[in-house]
């Protein structure tokens, strides 16, 4: 399903369709460019397997050098696509996990997030083509270390999570919190509504956060437009406003907040 048809299916997305069209188009350009300086043979599967077995994100264990000569053209693509004039400086010499990046909620932070998240995505795609992530089971992305932005109950009843930064998808246990991995069942609560079949909110009283999960057995709505899929069920987030829980959602939502200021 292309983006236009997806927006047509969910009228709630019409007001933000122009932004997301630019965003996904920009990502396609970035991913094409990134493949020229991060070839598939640069990501060593044996290195990833070592990190996997230690329960650590790949980029937390192995350093990947990055150069301004590669990053600056990526930043230019983002600036041109979104009409941004601000200058940006890249200080990182190796690609860190997401939590070690300084991302501000302004235009420069927006550029930086799209550039780095696209690099993470490229690495994640290379890894997913060669490695099975079904039994990762950690509450953070095996590539960049970010929390999940959305979850799924797959057709076979197993659970998967999608990274809030790079959209890498991995397996997770259904009986623990998808955010903090707390195993106390009494800490977990579940909310759903008849108006949005298949969707539910998983709330953890231990970490004070919630994640939206879509059961694909009830609603076969799998799509690579993960942030748009999240927004299509925005009514669930609105219903949580009176509760004292924070959402675990996609990083691009924070980074794009300057657009509404």
PDB file of C-alpha atoms in Angstrom:
ATOM      1  CA  UNK A   1       0.000   0.000   0.000  1.00  0.00           C
ATOM      2  CA  UNK A   2       1.431   3.376  -0.970  1.00  0.00           C
ATOM      3  CA  UNK A   3       1.291   6.372   1.344  1.00  0.00           C
ATOM      4  CA  UNK A   4      -1.504   8.177  -0.508  1.00  0.00           C
ATOM      5  CA  UNK A   5      -3.817   5.168  -0.252  1.00  0.00           C
ATOM      6  CA  UNK A   6      -2.927   4.733   3.408  1.00  0.00           C
ATOM      7  CA  UNK A   7      -3.856   8.343   4.165  1.00  0.00           C
ATOM      8  CA  UNK A   8      -7.065   7.914   2.171  1.00  0.00           C
ATOM      9  CA  UNK A   9      -7.936   4.927   4.340  1.00  0.00           C
ATOM     10  CA  UNK A  10      -7.381   6.901   7.555  1.00  0.00           C
ATOM     11  CA  UNK A  11      -8.723  10.478   7.249  1.00  0.00           C
ATOM     12  CA  UNK A  12      -7.204  11.320  10.645  1.00  0.00           C
ATOM     13  CA  UNK A  13      -3.845  11.448   8.810  1.00  0.00           C
ATOM     14  CA  UNK A  14      -4.843  14.013   6.181  1.00  0.00           C
ATOM     15  CA  UNK A  15      -3.556  17.032   8.130  1.00  0.00           C
ATOM     16  CA  UNK A  16      -0.057  15.526   8.403  1.00  0.00           C
ATOM     17  CA  UNK A  17       0.108  13.753   5.030  1.00  0.00           C
ATOM     18  CA  UNK A  18       2.366  16.355   3.398  1.00  0.00           C
ATOM     19  CA  UNK A  19       4.992  16.060   6.125  1.00  0.00           C
ATOM     20  CA  UNK A  20       5.056  12.277   6.052  1.00  0.00           C
ATOM     21  CA  UNK A  21       5.252  12.204   2.269  1.00  0.00           C
ATOM     22  CA  UNK A  22       8.392  14.368   2.498  1.00  0.00           C
ATOM     23  CA  UNK A  23       9.750  12.285   5.354  1.00  0.00           C
ATOM     24  CA  UNK A  24       9.505   8.890   3.658  1.00  0.00           C
ATOM     25  CA  UNK A  25      10.719  10.307   0.334  1.00  0.00           C
ATOM     26  CA  UNK A  26      13.715  11.836   2.104  1.00  0.00           C
ATOM     27  CA  UNK A  27      14.505   8.536   3.844  1.00  0.00           C
ATOM     28  CA  UNK A  28      14.546   6.711   0.506  1.00  0.00           C
ATOM     29  CA  UNK A  29      17.142   9.154  -0.826  1.00  0.00           C
ATOM     30  CA  UNK A  30      19.230   8.829   2.331  1.00  0.00           C
ATOM     31  CA  UNK A  31      19.147   5.030   2.347  1.00  0.00           C
ATOM     32  CA  UNK A  32      20.294   4.961  -1.277  1.00  0.00           C
ATOM     33  CA  UNK A  33      23.184   7.310  -0.463  1.00  0.00           C
ATOM     34  CA  UNK A  34      24.151   5.457   2.723  1.00  0.00           C
ATOM     35  CA  UNK A  35      24.592   2.184   0.842  1.00  0.00           C
ATOM     36  CA  UNK A  36      27.539   3.758  -0.996  1.00  0.00           C
ATOM     37  CA  UNK A  37      29.640   4.190   2.162  1.00  0.00           C
ATOM     38  CA  UNK A  38      28.269   1.370   4.328  1.00  0.00           C
ATOM     39  CA  UNK A  39      28.418  -1.679   2.033  1.00  0.00           C
ATOM     40  CA  UNK A  40      26.920  -4.958   3.166  1.00  0.00           C
ATOM     41  CA  UNK A  41      30.306  -6.558   3.865  1.00  0.00           C
ATOM     42  CA  UNK A  42      31.136  -3.848   6.416  1.00  0.00           C
ATOM     43  CA  UNK A  43      28.654  -5.334   8.888  1.00  0.00           C
ATOM     44  CA  UNK A  44      30.202  -8.557  10.173  1.00  0.00           C
ATOM     45  CA  UNK A  45      27.581 -11.140  11.067  1.00  0.00           C
ATOM     46  CA  UNK A  46      29.903 -12.831  13.554  1.00  0.00           C
ATOM     47  CA  UNK A  47      30.258  -9.489  15.360  1.00  0.00           C
ATOM     48  CA  UNK A  48      26.500  -9.064  15.505  1.00  0.00           C
ATOM     49  CA  UNK A  49      26.069 -12.617  16.804  1.00  0.00           C
ATOM     50  CA  UNK A  50      28.558 -11.868  19.583  1.00  0.00           C
ATOM     51  CA  UNK A  51      26.609  -8.755  20.603  1.00  0.00           C
ATOM     52  CA  UNK A  52      23.330 -10.690  20.276  1.00  0.00           C
ATOM     53  CA  UNK A  53      24.542 -13.458  22.588  1.00  0.00           C
ATOM     54  CA  UNK A  54      25.631 -10.873  25.170  1.00  0.00           C
ATOM     55  CA  UNK A  55      22.252  -9.137  25.004  1.00  0.00           C
ATOM     56  CA  UNK A  56      23.820  -5.877  23.835  1.00  0.00           C
ATOM     57  CA  UNK A  57      22.939  -3.704  20.823  1.00  0.00           C
ATOM     58  CA  UNK A  58      25.359  -4.142  17.927  1.00  0.00           C
ATOM     59  CA  UNK A  59      26.507  -0.504  17.996  1.00  0.00           C
ATOM     60  CA  UNK A  60      27.092  -0.646  21.748  1.00  0.00           C
ATOM     61  CA  UNK A  61      29.733  -3.332  21.314  1.00  0.00           C
ATOM     62  CA  UNK A  62      31.315  -2.583  17.942  1.00  0.00           C
ATOM     63  CA  UNK A  63      32.431   0.845  16.762  1.00  0.00           C
ATOM     64  CA  UNK A  64      31.612   1.900  13.231  1.00  0.00           C
ATOM     65  CA  UNK A  65      33.626   4.865  11.989  1.00  0.00           C
ATOM     66  CA  UNK A  66      31.721   7.712  10.357  1.00  0.00           C
ATOM     67  CA  UNK A  67      33.109  10.692   8.469  1.00  0.00           C
ATOM     68  CA  UNK A  68      31.886  14.226   7.878  1.00  0.00           C
ATOM     69  CA  UNK A  69      32.428  13.772   4.133  1.00  0.00           C
ATOM     70  CA  UNK A  70      29.651  11.155   4.247  1.00  0.00           C
ATOM     71  CA  UNK A  71      27.374  12.835   6.808  1.00  0.00           C
ATOM     72  CA  UNK A  72      27.327  16.336   5.314  1.00  0.00           C
ATOM     73  CA  UNK A  73      25.742  15.265   1.977  1.00  0.00           C
ATOM     74  CA  UNK A  74      23.064  13.411   3.959  1.00  0.00           C
ATOM     75  CA  UNK A  75      22.324  16.534   5.981  1.00  0.00           C
ATOM     76  CA  UNK A  76      22.039  18.531   2.755  1.00  0.00           C
ATOM     77  CA  UNK A  77      19.382  16.150   1.447  1.00  0.00           C
ATOM     78  CA  UNK A  78      17.297  16.659   4.597  1.00  0.00           C
ATOM     79  CA  UNK A  79      17.791  20.440   4.559  1.00  0.00           C
ATOM     80  CA  UNK A  80      16.830  20.711   0.893  1.00  0.00           C
ATOM     81  CA  UNK A  81      13.756  18.501   1.260  1.00  0.00           C
ATOM     82  CA  UNK A  82      12.420  20.384   4.288  1.00  0.00           C
ATOM     83  CA  UNK A  83      13.639  23.887   3.405  1.00  0.00           C
ATOM     84  CA  UNK A  84      15.903  24.194   6.444  1.00  0.00           C
ATOM     85  CA  UNK A  85      18.681  26.821   6.407  1.00  0.00           C
ATOM     86  CA  UNK A  86      20.309  26.161   9.792  1.00  0.00           C
ATOM     87  CA  UNK A  87      23.879  24.866   9.809  1.00  0.00           C
ATOM     88  CA  UNK A  88      24.673  21.586  11.488  1.00  0.00           C
ATOM     89  CA  UNK A  89      27.962  20.181  12.755  1.00  0.00           C
ATOM     90  CA  UNK A  90      28.601  16.499  13.244  1.00  0.00           C
ATOM     91  CA  UNK A  91      31.006  15.872  16.117  1.00  0.00           C
ATOM     92  CA  UNK A  92      30.737  12.074  16.281  1.00  0.00           C
ATOM     93  CA  UNK A  93      33.630  10.063  14.847  1.00  0.00           C
ATOM     94  CA  UNK A  94      32.053   6.677  15.493  1.00  0.00           C
ATOM     95  CA  UNK A  95      28.402   5.725  15.209  1.00  0.00           C
ATOM     96  CA  UNK A  96      27.035   5.510  18.785  1.00  0.00           C
ATOM     97  CA  UNK A  97      23.875   3.894  20.110  1.00  0.00           C
ATOM     98  CA  UNK A  98      20.975   6.325  20.095  1.00  0.00           C
ATOM     99  CA  UNK A  99      21.114   7.263  23.791  1.00  0.00           C
ATOM    100  CA  UNK A 100      24.629   8.650  23.325  1.00  0.00           C
ATOM    101  CA  UNK A 101      23.503  11.096  20.636  1.00  0.00           C
ATOM    102  CA  UNK A 102      22.657  14.660  21.615  1.00  0.00           C
ATOM    103  CA  UNK A 103      19.371  15.287  19.783  1.00  0.00           C
ATOM    104  CA  UNK A 104      17.714  18.653  20.405  1.00  0.00           C
ATOM    105  CA  UNK A 105      14.024  19.286  19.671  1.00  0.00           C
ATOM    106  CA  UNK A 106      14.739  21.900  17.005  1.00  0.00           C
ATOM    107  CA  UNK A 107      15.644  21.997  13.326  1.00  0.00           C
ATOM    108  CA  UNK A 108      19.239  20.839  13.799  1.00  0.00           C
ATOM    109  CA  UNK A 109      18.095  17.975  16.015  1.00  0.00           C
ATOM    110  CA  UNK A 110      15.534  17.070  13.372  1.00  0.00           C
ATOM    111  CA  UNK A 111      18.238  16.869  10.696  1.00  0.00           C
ATOM    112  CA  UNK A 112      20.511  14.845  12.944  1.00  0.00           C
ATOM    113  CA  UNK A 113      17.792  12.378  13.882  1.00  0.00           C
ATOM    114  CA  UNK A 114      16.760  11.677  10.292  1.00  0.00           C
ATOM    115  CA  UNK A 115      20.387  11.256   9.193  1.00  0.00           C
ATOM    116  CA  UNK A 116      21.395   8.924  12.018  1.00  0.00           C
ATOM    117  CA  UNK A 117      18.129   6.983  12.138  1.00  0.00           C
ATOM    118  CA  UNK A 118      18.479   6.295   8.407  1.00  0.00           C
ATOM    119  CA  UNK A 119      22.012   4.985   8.954  1.00  0.00           C
ATOM    120  CA  UNK A 120      20.719   2.769  11.769  1.00  0.00           C
ATOM    121  CA  UNK A 121      17.924   1.587   9.449  1.00  0.00           C
ATOM    122  CA  UNK A 122      20.389   0.636   6.726  1.00  0.00           C
ATOM    123  CA  UNK A 123      22.449  -1.374   9.213  1.00  0.00           C
ATOM    124  CA  UNK A 124      19.279  -2.952  10.615  1.00  0.00           C
ATOM    125  CA  UNK A 125      18.156  -3.982   7.123  1.00  0.00           C
ATOM    126  CA  UNK A 126      21.521  -5.634   6.470  1.00  0.00           C
ATOM    127  CA  UNK A 127      21.338  -7.488   9.780  1.00  0.00           C
ATOM    128  CA  UNK A 128      17.707  -8.605   9.348  1.00  0.00           C
ATOM    129  CA  UNK A 129      18.569 -10.094   5.944  1.00  0.00           C
ATOM    130  CA  UNK A 130      21.232 -12.318   7.497  1.00  0.00           C
ATOM    131  CA  UNK A 131      20.201 -12.889  11.122  1.00  0.00           C
ATOM    132  CA  UNK A 132      17.121 -14.147  12.935  1.00  0.00           C
ATOM    133  CA  UNK A 133      15.966 -11.587  15.509  1.00  0.00           C
ATOM    134  CA  UNK A 134      12.959 -13.592  16.706  1.00  0.00           C
ATOM    135  CA  UNK A 135      14.702 -14.573  19.960  1.00  0.00           C
ATOM    136  CA  UNK A 136      16.371 -11.262  20.833  1.00  0.00           C
ATOM    137  CA  UNK A 137      13.892 -10.812  23.751  1.00  0.00           C
ATOM    138  CA  UNK A 138      15.509  -7.590  25.034  1.00  0.00           C
ATOM    139  CA  UNK A 139      13.356  -4.435  25.480  1.00  0.00           C
ATOM    140  CA  UNK A 140      15.736  -2.387  23.325  1.00  0.00           C
ATOM    141  CA  UNK A 141      16.653  -2.474  19.648  1.00  0.00           C
ATOM    142  CA  UNK A 142      19.445  -4.970  18.796  1.00  0.00           C
ATOM    143  CA  UNK A 143      20.948  -2.384  16.426  1.00  0.00           C
ATOM    144  CA  UNK A 144      20.773   1.093  17.995  1.00  0.00           C
ATOM    145  CA  UNK A 145      19.547   0.416  21.533  1.00  0.00           C
ATOM    146  CA  UNK A 146      16.314   2.457  21.340  1.00  0.00           C
ATOM    147  CA  UNK A 147      13.033   1.445  22.965  1.00  0.00           C
ATOM    148  CA  UNK A 148      10.137   0.112  20.904  1.00  0.00           C
ATOM    149  CA  UNK A 149       7.747   2.518  19.183  1.00  0.00           C
ATOM    150  CA  UNK A 150       5.021  -0.030  18.472  1.00  0.00           C
ATOM    151  CA  UNK A 151       4.388  -3.742  18.931  1.00  0.00           C
ATOM    152  CA  UNK A 152       2.638  -6.547  17.053  1.00  0.00           C
ATOM    153  CA  UNK A 153       1.083  -9.883  17.856  1.00  0.00           C
ATOM    154  CA  UNK A 154       2.054 -11.882  14.783  1.00  0.00           C
ATOM    155  CA  UNK A 155      -0.108 -14.385  12.927  1.00  0.00           C
ATOM    156  CA  UNK A 156       1.425 -17.254  14.916  1.00  0.00           C
ATOM    157  CA  UNK A 157       0.647 -15.546  18.236  1.00  0.00           C
ATOM    158  CA  UNK A 158       4.215 -14.476  18.906  1.00  0.00           C
ATOM    159  CA  UNK A 159       5.074 -10.891  19.780  1.00  0.00           C
ATOM    160  CA  UNK A 160       7.392  -8.530  17.929  1.00  0.00           C
ATOM    161  CA  UNK A 161       8.550  -4.986  18.633  1.00  0.00           C
ATOM    162  CA  UNK A 162       9.578  -2.220  16.224  1.00  0.00           C
ATOM    163  CA  UNK A 163      12.398   0.186  17.063  1.00  0.00           C
ATOM    164  CA  UNK A 164      11.257   3.759  17.707  1.00  0.00           C
ATOM    165  CA  UNK A 165      14.328   5.099  15.890  1.00  0.00           C
ATOM    166  CA  UNK A 166      15.380   2.788  13.045  1.00  0.00           C
ATOM    167  CA  UNK A 167      12.299   0.523  12.602  1.00  0.00           C
ATOM    168  CA  UNK A 168      14.258  -2.697  13.083  1.00  0.00           C
ATOM    169  CA  UNK A 169      11.821  -5.438  14.139  1.00  0.00           C
ATOM    170  CA  UNK A 170      12.614  -8.107  16.703  1.00  0.00           C
ATOM    171  CA  UNK A 171      10.925 -10.813  18.766  1.00  0.00           C
ATOM    172  CA  UNK A 172       9.897 -10.327  22.392  1.00  0.00           C
ATOM    173  CA  UNK A 173       8.216 -12.298  25.151  1.00  0.00           C
ATOM    174  CA  UNK A 174       4.495 -11.646  25.574  1.00  0.00           C
ATOM    175  CA  UNK A 175       4.562 -12.072  29.350  1.00  0.00           C
ATOM    176  CA  UNK A 176       6.925  -9.196  30.224  1.00  0.00           C
ATOM    177  CA  UNK A 177       6.838  -5.423  29.860  1.00  0.00           C
ATOM    178  CA  UNK A 178       7.983  -4.458  26.335  1.00  0.00           C
ATOM    179  CA  UNK A 179       9.609  -1.292  27.710  1.00  0.00           C
ATOM    180  CA  UNK A 180      11.459  -2.324  30.886  1.00  0.00           C
ATOM    181  CA  UNK A 181      11.183  -6.148  30.687  1.00  0.00           C
ATOM    182  CA  UNK A 182       9.600  -6.318  34.161  1.00  0.00           C
ATOM    183  CA  UNK A 183       8.292  -9.854  34.664  1.00  0.00           C
ATOM    184  CA  UNK A 184       5.708  -9.116  37.358  1.00  0.00           C
ATOM    185  CA  UNK A 185       2.355  -9.820  35.750  1.00  0.00           C
ATOM    186  CA  UNK A 186       0.561  -7.708  38.356  1.00  0.00           C
ATOM    187  CA  UNK A 187       2.440  -4.643  37.037  1.00  0.00           C
ATOM    188  CA  UNK A 188       0.928  -5.006  33.544  1.00  0.00           C
ATOM    189  CA  UNK A 189      -2.487  -3.731  32.535  1.00  0.00           C
ATOM    190  CA  UNK A 190      -4.179  -3.833  29.122  1.00  0.00           C
ATOM    191  CA  UNK A 191      -6.665  -1.414  27.554  1.00  0.00           C
ATOM    192  CA  UNK A 192      -8.595  -1.648  24.308  1.00  0.00           C
ATOM    193  CA  UNK A 193     -11.661  -0.171  22.628  1.00  0.00           C
ATOM    194  CA  UNK A 194     -14.340  -1.639  20.373  1.00  0.00           C
ATOM    195  CA  UNK A 195     -13.855   1.290  17.976  1.00  0.00           C
ATOM    196  CA  UNK A 196     -10.308   0.134  17.150  1.00  0.00           C
ATOM    197  CA  UNK A 197     -10.410  -3.670  16.840  1.00  0.00           C
ATOM    198  CA  UNK A 198      -7.052  -5.391  17.127  1.00  0.00           C
ATOM    199  CA  UNK A 199      -5.403  -2.504  18.968  1.00  0.00           C
ATOM    200  CA  UNK A 200      -4.537  -2.514  22.643  1.00  0.00           C
ATOM    201  CA  UNK A 201      -2.420  -0.497  25.024  1.00  0.00           C
ATOM    202  CA  UNK A 202       0.002  -2.336  27.301  1.00  0.00           C
ATOM    203  CA  UNK A 203       0.613  -0.326  30.473  1.00  0.00           C
ATOM    204  CA  UNK A 204       3.403  -1.068  32.936  1.00  0.00           C
ATOM    205  CA  UNK A 205       3.037   0.294  36.465  1.00  0.00           C
ATOM    206  CA  UNK A 206       6.664  -0.581  37.143  1.00  0.00           C
ATOM    207  CA  UNK A 207       8.204   1.819  34.571  1.00  0.00           C
ATOM    208  CA  UNK A 208       5.178   4.105  34.166  1.00  0.00           C
ATOM    209  CA  UNK A 209       5.056   3.759  30.382  1.00  0.00           C
ATOM    210  CA  UNK A 210       2.760   2.283  27.773  1.00  0.00           C
ATOM    211  CA  UNK A 211       3.136   0.768  24.305  1.00  0.00           C
ATOM    212  CA  UNK A 212       0.514   0.371  21.600  1.00  0.00           C
ATOM    213  CA  UNK A 213       0.261  -3.162  20.199  1.00  0.00           C
ATOM    214  CA  UNK A 214      -1.644  -4.349  17.125  1.00  0.00           C
ATOM    215  CA  UNK A 215      -2.862  -7.946  16.939  1.00  0.00           C
ATOM    216  CA  UNK A 216      -2.387  -8.928  13.300  1.00  0.00           C
ATOM    217  CA  UNK A 217      -4.655 -11.935  13.788  1.00  0.00           C
ATOM    218  CA  UNK A 218      -7.570  -9.537  14.291  1.00  0.00           C
ATOM    219  CA  UNK A 219      -6.463  -6.733  11.998  1.00  0.00           C
ATOM    220  CA  UNK A 220      -4.001  -7.527   9.212  1.00  0.00           C
ATOM    221  CA  UNK A 221      -2.608  -4.003   8.945  1.00  0.00           C
ATOM    222  CA  UNK A 222       1.128  -4.645   8.700  1.00  0.00           C
ATOM    223  CA  UNK A 223       2.878  -1.792   6.855  1.00  0.00           C
ATOM    224  CA  UNK A 224       6.386  -0.282   6.617  1.00  0.00           C
ATOM    225  CA  UNK A 225       4.840   3.122   7.448  1.00  0.00           C
ATOM    226  CA  UNK A 226       5.160   2.396  11.164  1.00  0.00           C
ATOM    227  CA  UNK A 227       4.774   6.001  12.444  1.00  0.00           C
ATOM    228  CA  UNK A 228       1.637   6.436  10.320  1.00  0.00           C
ATOM    229  CA  UNK A 229       0.244   3.153  11.607  1.00  0.00           C
ATOM    230  CA  UNK A 230       0.794   4.489  15.110  1.00  0.00           C
ATOM    231  CA  UNK A 231      -0.975   7.771  14.331  1.00  0.00           C
ATOM    232  CA  UNK A 232      -3.918   5.996  12.680  1.00  0.00           C
ATOM    233  CA  UNK A 233      -4.945   4.844  16.170  1.00  0.00           C
ATOM    234  CA  UNK A 234      -4.306   8.194  17.875  1.00  0.00           C
ATOM    235  CA  UNK A 235      -7.632   7.902  19.727  1.00  0.00           C
ATOM    236  CA  UNK A 236      -5.946   5.377  22.013  1.00  0.00           C
ATOM    237  CA  UNK A 237      -3.310   7.916  23.039  1.00  0.00           C
ATOM    238  CA  UNK A 238      -6.017  10.508  23.676  1.00  0.00           C
ATOM    239  CA  UNK A 239      -7.802   8.016  25.927  1.00  0.00           C
ATOM    240  CA  UNK A 240      -4.624   7.718  28.040  1.00  0.00           C
ATOM    241  CA  UNK A 241      -4.294  11.443  28.738  1.00  0.00           C
ATOM    242  CA  UNK A 242      -6.056  11.184  32.102  1.00  0.00           C
ATOM    243  CA  UNK A 243      -3.727   8.417  33.254  1.00  0.00           C
ATOM    244  CA  UNK A 244      -0.268   9.035  34.623  1.00  0.00           C
ATOM    245  CA  UNK A 245       1.619   7.010  32.016  1.00  0.00           C
ATOM    246  CA  UNK A 246       4.076   8.111  29.338  1.00  0.00           C
ATOM    247  CA  UNK A 247       3.946   6.739  25.784  1.00  0.00           C
ATOM    248  CA  UNK A 248       6.812   4.882  24.174  1.00  0.00           C
ATOM    249  CA  UNK A 249       6.495   6.209  20.648  1.00  0.00           C
ATOM    250  CA  UNK A 250       8.604   7.059  17.634  1.00  0.00           C
ATOM    251  CA  UNK A 251      11.542   9.451  18.050  1.00  0.00           C
ATOM    252  CA  UNK A 252      10.559  11.355  14.917  1.00  0.00           C
ATOM    253  CA  UNK A 253       7.475  12.621  16.804  1.00  0.00           C
ATOM    254  CA  UNK A 254       9.733  14.472  19.252  1.00  0.00           C
ATOM    255  CA  UNK A 255      12.203  15.619  16.611  1.00  0.00           C
ATOM    256  CA  UNK A 256       9.458  17.116  14.438  1.00  0.00           C
ATOM    257  CA  UNK A 257       7.892  19.069  17.319  1.00  0.00           C
ATOM    258  CA  UNK A 258       9.538  22.302  16.080  1.00  0.00           C
ATOM    259  CA  UNK A 259       7.095  22.262  13.157  1.00  0.00           C
ATOM    260  CA  UNK A 260       4.177  23.105  15.462  1.00  0.00           C
ATOM    261  CA  UNK A 261       5.941  25.960  17.274  1.00  0.00           C
TER     262      UNK A 261
END
